mmCIF file of C-alpha atoms in Angstrom:
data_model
loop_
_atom_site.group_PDB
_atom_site.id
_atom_site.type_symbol
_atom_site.label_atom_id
_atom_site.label_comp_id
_atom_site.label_asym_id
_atom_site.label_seq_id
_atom_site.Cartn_x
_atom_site.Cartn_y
_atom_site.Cartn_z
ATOM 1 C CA UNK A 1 11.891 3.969 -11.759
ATOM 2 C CA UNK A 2 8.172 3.345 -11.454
ATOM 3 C CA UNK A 3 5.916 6.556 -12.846
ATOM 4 C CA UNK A 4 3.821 5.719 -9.213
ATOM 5 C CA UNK A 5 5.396 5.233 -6.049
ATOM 6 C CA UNK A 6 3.403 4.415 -3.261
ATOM 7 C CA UNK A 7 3.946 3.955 0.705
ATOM 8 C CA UNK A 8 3.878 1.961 2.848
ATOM 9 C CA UNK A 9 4.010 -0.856 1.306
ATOM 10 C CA UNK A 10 2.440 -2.669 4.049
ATOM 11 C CA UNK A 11 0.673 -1.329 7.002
ATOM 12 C CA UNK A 12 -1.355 -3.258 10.039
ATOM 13 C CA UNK A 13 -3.144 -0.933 12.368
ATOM 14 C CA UNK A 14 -5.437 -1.280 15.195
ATOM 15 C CA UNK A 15 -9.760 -0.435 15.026
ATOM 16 C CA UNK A 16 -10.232 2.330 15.229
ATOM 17 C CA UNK A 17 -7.004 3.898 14.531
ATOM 18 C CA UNK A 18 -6.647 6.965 11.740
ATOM 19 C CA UNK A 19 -4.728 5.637 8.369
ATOM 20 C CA UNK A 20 -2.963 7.355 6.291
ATOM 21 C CA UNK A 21 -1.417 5.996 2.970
ATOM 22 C CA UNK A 22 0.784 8.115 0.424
ATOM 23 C CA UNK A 23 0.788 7.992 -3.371
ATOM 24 C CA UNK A 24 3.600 10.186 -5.522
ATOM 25 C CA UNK A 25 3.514 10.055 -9.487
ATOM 26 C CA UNK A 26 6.670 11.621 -11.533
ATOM 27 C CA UNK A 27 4.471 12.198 -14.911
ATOM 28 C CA UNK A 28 1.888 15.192 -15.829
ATOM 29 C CA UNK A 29 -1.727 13.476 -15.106
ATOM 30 C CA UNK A 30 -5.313 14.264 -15.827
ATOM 31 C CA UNK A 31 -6.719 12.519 -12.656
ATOM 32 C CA UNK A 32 -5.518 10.566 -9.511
ATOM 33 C CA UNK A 33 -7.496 7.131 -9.045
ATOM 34 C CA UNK A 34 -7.748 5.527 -6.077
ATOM 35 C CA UNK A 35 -8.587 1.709 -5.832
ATOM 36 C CA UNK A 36 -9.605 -1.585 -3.505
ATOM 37 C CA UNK A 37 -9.250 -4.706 -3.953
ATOM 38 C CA UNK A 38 -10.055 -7.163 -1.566
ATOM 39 C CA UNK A 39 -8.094 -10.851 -1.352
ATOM 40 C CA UNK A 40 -9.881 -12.928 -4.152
ATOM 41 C CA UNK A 41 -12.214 -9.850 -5.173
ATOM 42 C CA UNK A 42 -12.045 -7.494 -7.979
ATOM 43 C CA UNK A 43 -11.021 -3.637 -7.440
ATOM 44 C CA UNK A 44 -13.468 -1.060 -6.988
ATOM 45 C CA UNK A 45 -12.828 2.771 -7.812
ATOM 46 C CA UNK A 46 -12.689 4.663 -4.438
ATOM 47 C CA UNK A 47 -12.323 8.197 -5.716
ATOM 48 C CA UNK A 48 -11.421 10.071 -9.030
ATOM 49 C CA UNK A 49 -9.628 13.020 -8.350
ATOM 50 C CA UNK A 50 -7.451 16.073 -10.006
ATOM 51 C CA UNK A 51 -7.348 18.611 -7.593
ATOM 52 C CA UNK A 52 -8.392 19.394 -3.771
ATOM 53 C CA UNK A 53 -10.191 17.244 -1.773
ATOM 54 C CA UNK A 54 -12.975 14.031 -1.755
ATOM 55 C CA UNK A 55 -14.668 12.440 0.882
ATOM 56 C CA UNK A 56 -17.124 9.486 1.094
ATOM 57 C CA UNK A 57 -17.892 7.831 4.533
ATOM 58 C CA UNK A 58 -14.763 7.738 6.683
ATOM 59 C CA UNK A 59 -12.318 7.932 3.502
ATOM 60 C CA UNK A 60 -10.771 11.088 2.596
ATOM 61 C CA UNK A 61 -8.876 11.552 -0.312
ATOM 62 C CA UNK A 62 -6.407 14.650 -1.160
ATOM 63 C CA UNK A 63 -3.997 15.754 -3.946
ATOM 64 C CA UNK A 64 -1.543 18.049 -4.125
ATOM 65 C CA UNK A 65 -1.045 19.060 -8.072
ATOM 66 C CA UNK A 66 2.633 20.919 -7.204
ATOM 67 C CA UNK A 67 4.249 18.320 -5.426
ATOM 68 C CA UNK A 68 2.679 15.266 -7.315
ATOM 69 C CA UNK A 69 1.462 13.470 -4.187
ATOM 70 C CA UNK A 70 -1.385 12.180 -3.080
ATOM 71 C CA UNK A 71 -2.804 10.559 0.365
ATOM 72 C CA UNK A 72 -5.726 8.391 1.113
ATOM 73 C CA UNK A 73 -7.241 8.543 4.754
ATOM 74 C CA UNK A 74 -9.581 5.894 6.649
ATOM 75 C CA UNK A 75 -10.826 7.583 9.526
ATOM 76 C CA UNK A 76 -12.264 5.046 12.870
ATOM 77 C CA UNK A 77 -10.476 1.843 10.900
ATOM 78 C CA UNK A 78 -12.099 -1.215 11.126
ATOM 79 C CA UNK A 79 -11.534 -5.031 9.851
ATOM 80 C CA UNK A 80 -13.103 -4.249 6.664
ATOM 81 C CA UNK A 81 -10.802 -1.751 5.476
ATOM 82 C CA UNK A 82 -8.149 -4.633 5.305
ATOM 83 C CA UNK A 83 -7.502 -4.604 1.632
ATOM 84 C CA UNK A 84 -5.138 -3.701 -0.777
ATOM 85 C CA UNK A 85 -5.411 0.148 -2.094
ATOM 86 C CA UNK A 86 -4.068 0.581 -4.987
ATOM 87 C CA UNK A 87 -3.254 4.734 -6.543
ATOM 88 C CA UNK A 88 -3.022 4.980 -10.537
ATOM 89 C CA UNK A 89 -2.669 7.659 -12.225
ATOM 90 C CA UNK A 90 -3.834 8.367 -15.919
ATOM 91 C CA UNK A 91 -1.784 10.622 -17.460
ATOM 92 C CA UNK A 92 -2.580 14.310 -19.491
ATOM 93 C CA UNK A 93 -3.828 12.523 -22.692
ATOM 94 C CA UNK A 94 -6.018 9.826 -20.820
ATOM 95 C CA UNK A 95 -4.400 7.511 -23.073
ATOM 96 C CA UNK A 96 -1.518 5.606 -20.308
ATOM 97 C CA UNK A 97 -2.551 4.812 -16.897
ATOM 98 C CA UNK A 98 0.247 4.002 -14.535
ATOM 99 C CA UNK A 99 -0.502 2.112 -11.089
ATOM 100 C CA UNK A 100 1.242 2.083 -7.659
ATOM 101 C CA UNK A 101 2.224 -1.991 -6.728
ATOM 102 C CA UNK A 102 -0.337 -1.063 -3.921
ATOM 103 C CA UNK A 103 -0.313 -1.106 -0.131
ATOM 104 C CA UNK A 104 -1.631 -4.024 1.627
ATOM 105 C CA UNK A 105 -3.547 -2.846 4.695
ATOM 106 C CA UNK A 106 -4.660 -4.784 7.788
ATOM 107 C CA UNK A 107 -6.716 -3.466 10.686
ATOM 108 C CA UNK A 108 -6.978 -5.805 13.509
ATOM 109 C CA UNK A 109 -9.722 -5.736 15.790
ATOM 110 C CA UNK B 1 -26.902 -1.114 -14.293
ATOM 111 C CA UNK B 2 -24.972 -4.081 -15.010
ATOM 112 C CA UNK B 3 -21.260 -4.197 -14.267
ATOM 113 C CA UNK B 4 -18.505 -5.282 -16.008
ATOM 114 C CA UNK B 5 -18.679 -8.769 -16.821
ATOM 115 C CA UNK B 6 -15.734 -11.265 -17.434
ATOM 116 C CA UNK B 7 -15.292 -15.240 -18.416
ATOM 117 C CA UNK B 8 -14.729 -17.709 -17.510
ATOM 118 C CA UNK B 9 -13.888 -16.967 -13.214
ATOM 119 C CA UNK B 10 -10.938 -19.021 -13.444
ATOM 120 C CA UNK B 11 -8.969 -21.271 -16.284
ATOM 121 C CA UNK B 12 -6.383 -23.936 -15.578
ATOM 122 C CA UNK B 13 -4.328 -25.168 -18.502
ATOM 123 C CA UNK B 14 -0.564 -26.237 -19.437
ATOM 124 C CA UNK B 15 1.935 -24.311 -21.122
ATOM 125 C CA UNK B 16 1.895 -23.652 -24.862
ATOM 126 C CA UNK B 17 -2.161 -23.938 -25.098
ATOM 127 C CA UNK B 18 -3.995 -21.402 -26.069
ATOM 128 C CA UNK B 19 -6.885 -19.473 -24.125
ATOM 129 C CA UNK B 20 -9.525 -16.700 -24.494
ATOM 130 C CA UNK B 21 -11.013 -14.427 -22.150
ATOM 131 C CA UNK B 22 -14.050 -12.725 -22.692
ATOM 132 C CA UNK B 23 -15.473 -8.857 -21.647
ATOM 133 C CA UNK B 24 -18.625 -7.546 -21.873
ATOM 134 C CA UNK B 25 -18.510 -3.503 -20.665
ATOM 135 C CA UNK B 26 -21.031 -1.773 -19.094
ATOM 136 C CA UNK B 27 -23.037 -0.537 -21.582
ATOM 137 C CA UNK B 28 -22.206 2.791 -23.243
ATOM 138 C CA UNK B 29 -19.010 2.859 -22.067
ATOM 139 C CA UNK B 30 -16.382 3.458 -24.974
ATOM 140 C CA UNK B 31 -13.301 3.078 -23.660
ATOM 141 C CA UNK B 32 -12.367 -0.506 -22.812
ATOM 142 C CA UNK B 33 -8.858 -2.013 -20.675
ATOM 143 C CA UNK B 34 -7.260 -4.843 -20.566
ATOM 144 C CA UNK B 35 -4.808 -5.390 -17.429
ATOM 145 C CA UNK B 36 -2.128 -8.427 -16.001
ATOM 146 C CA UNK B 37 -2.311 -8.966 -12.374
ATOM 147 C CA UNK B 38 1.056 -11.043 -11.473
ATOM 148 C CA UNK B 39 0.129 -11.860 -7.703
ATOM 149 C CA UNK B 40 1.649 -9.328 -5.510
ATOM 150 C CA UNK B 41 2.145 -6.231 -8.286
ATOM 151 C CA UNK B 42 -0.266 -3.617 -9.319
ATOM 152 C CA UNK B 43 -2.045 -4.611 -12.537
ATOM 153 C CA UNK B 44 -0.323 -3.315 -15.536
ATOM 154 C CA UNK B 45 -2.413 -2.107 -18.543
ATOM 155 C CA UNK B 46 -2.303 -4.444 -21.761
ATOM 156 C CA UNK B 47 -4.486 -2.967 -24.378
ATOM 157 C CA UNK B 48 -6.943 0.021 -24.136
ATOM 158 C CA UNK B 49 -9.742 0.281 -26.968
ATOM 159 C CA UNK B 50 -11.216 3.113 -27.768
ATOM 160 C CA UNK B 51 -15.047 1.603 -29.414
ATOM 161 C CA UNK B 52 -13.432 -0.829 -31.769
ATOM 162 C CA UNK B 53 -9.924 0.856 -31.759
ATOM 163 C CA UNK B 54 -6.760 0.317 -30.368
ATOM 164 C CA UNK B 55 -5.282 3.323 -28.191
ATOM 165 C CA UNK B 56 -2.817 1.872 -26.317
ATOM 166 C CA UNK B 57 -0.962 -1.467 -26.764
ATOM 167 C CA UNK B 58 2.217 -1.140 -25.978
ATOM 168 C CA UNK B 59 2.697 -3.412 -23.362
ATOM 169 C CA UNK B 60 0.858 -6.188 -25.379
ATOM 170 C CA UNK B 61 3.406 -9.441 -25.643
ATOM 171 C CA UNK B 62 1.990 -9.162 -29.586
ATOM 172 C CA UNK B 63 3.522 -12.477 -30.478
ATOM 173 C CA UNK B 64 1.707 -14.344 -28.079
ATOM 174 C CA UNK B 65 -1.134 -12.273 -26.899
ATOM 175 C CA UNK B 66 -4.021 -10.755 -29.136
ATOM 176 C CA UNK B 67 -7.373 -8.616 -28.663
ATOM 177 C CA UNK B 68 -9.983 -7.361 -30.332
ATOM 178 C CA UNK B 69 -13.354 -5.863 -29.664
ATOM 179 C CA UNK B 70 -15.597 -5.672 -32.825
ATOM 180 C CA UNK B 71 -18.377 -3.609 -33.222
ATOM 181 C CA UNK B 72 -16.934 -1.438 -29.745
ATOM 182 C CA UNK B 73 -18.808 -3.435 -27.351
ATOM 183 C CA UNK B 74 -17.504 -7.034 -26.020
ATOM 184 C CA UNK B 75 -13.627 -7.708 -26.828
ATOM 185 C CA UNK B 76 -11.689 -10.753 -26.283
ATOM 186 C CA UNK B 77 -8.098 -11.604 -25.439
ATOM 187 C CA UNK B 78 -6.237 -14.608 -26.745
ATOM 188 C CA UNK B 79 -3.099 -16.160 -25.546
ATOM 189 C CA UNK B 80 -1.334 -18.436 -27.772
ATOM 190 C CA UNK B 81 0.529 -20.156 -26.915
ATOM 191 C CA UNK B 82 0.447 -19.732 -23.037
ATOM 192 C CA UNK B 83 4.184 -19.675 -20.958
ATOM 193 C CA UNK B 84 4.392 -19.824 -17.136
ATOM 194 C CA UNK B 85 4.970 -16.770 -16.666
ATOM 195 C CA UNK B 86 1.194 -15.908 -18.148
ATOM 196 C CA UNK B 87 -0.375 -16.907 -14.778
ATOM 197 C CA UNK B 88 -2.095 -13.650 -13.521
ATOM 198 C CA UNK B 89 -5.273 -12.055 -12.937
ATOM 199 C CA UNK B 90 -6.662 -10.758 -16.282
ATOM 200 C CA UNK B 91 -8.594 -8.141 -15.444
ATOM 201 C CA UNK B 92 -11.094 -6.033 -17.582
ATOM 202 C CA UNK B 93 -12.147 -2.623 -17.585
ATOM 203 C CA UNK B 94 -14.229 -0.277 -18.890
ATOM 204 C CA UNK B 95 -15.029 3.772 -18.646
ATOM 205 C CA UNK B 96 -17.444 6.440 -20.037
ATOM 206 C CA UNK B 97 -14.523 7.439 -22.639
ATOM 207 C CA UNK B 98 -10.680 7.516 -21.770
ATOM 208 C CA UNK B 99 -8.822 8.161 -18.738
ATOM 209 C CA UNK B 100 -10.612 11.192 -17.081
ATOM 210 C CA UNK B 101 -13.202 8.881 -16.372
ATOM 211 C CA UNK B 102 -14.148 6.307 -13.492
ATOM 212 C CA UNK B 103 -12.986 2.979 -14.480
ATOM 213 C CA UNK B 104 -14.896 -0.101 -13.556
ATOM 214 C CA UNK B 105 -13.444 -3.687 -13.249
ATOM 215 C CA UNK B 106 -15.255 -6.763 -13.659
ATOM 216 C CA UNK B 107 -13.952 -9.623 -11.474
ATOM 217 C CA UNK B 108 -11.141 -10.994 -13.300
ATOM 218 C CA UNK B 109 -10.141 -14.520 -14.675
ATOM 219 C CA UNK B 110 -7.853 -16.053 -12.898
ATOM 220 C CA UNK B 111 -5.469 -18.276 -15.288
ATOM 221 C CA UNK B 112 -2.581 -20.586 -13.604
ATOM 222 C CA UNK B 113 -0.324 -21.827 -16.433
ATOM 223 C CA UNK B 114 1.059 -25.498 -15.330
#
């Protein structure tokens, strides 16, 4: 059983449409991470979180502590969202990170 | 400020060479990752240094793979001798100190294995 599960998988949406991807961890954690990475590129850090709520642009990020789950929202989607978003998790020592196999999105104009 | 920074971009070689990738963190950052990126997973952590010491290297293949990072600041990993199954992304990353913290990646080295 993976420590990070997250869904879908795989997800194509139209511009302009509201996204919502979902992270779940089974192991006590310090922070939340979520990443990009685009085809061929390196990942980028999106957000840090470890409890409530963080926005930047039209990406919203939200964890829930009790149930160990997590969601990452694009808001007005466009063609350069598509990417692969990946959610790790480091856990309560800050020693072991643990990451999600990611979810590959694409947003079709 | 200068990001993470990784070499070479990409290596080619055939199985049972050896090979080296190099790191240099952004500076001041203590805490220091190495990751495998098989095409299609997530990247799954190698070796984490905290300055010049080891935290975390369970997942290190040790009788093939090595690392080090003297004096805290640039590391290196060594494969040797490479198997087919070593083609990934070998990615690098570094934080402020530990897990709590933002963690930066450099670009990656991309090694195929033939």
């Amino acid at each position: 059983k993976n420590e990070v599960e997250q869904s879908p998988q795989n997800l194509t949406a139209q511009e302009g449409e509201f996204i919502t991807i979902n992270c779940s961890y089974s192991v006590g954690i310090s922070a939340l991470h979520w990443l990009q990475q685009h085809p061929g590129g390196g990942i980028v850090s999106l957000f840090m979180l470890s409890s409530g709520k963080k926005k930047h642009g039209r990406l919203i990020a939200t964890i829930n502590i009790q149930e160990k789950h997590s969601s990452l929202h694009i808001t007005a989607s466009h063609p350069r969202d598509s990417a692969v978003y990946i959610c790790a998790v480091s856990t309560l020592t800050g020693n072991q990170f643990y990451f999600g196999t990611g979810t590959s999105l694409t947003v079709i104009p | 400020e200068a990001g993470v920074a990784q070499s070479p971009r990409y290596k080619i070689i055939e199985k049972r060479q050896s090979v080296a990738f190099w790191c240099n963190p952004i500076s001041g950052h203590a805490t220091l990752y190495w990751y495998q990126q098989i095409l299609g997973q997530g990247p799954k952590l190698l070796i984490q240094f905290q300055n010049n010491g080891v935290v975390d290297d369970s997942q290190l293949p040790k009788d093939r793979f090595s690392a080090e990072r003297l004096k805290g600041v640039d590391s290196t990993l060594k494969i040797q001798p490479a198997k087919l199954e070593d083609s990934a992304v070998y990615l690098c990353a570094s934080s402020l100190a530990g897990g709590v913290y933002e963690q930066y990646f450099g670009p990656g080295t991309r090694l195929t294995v033939t």
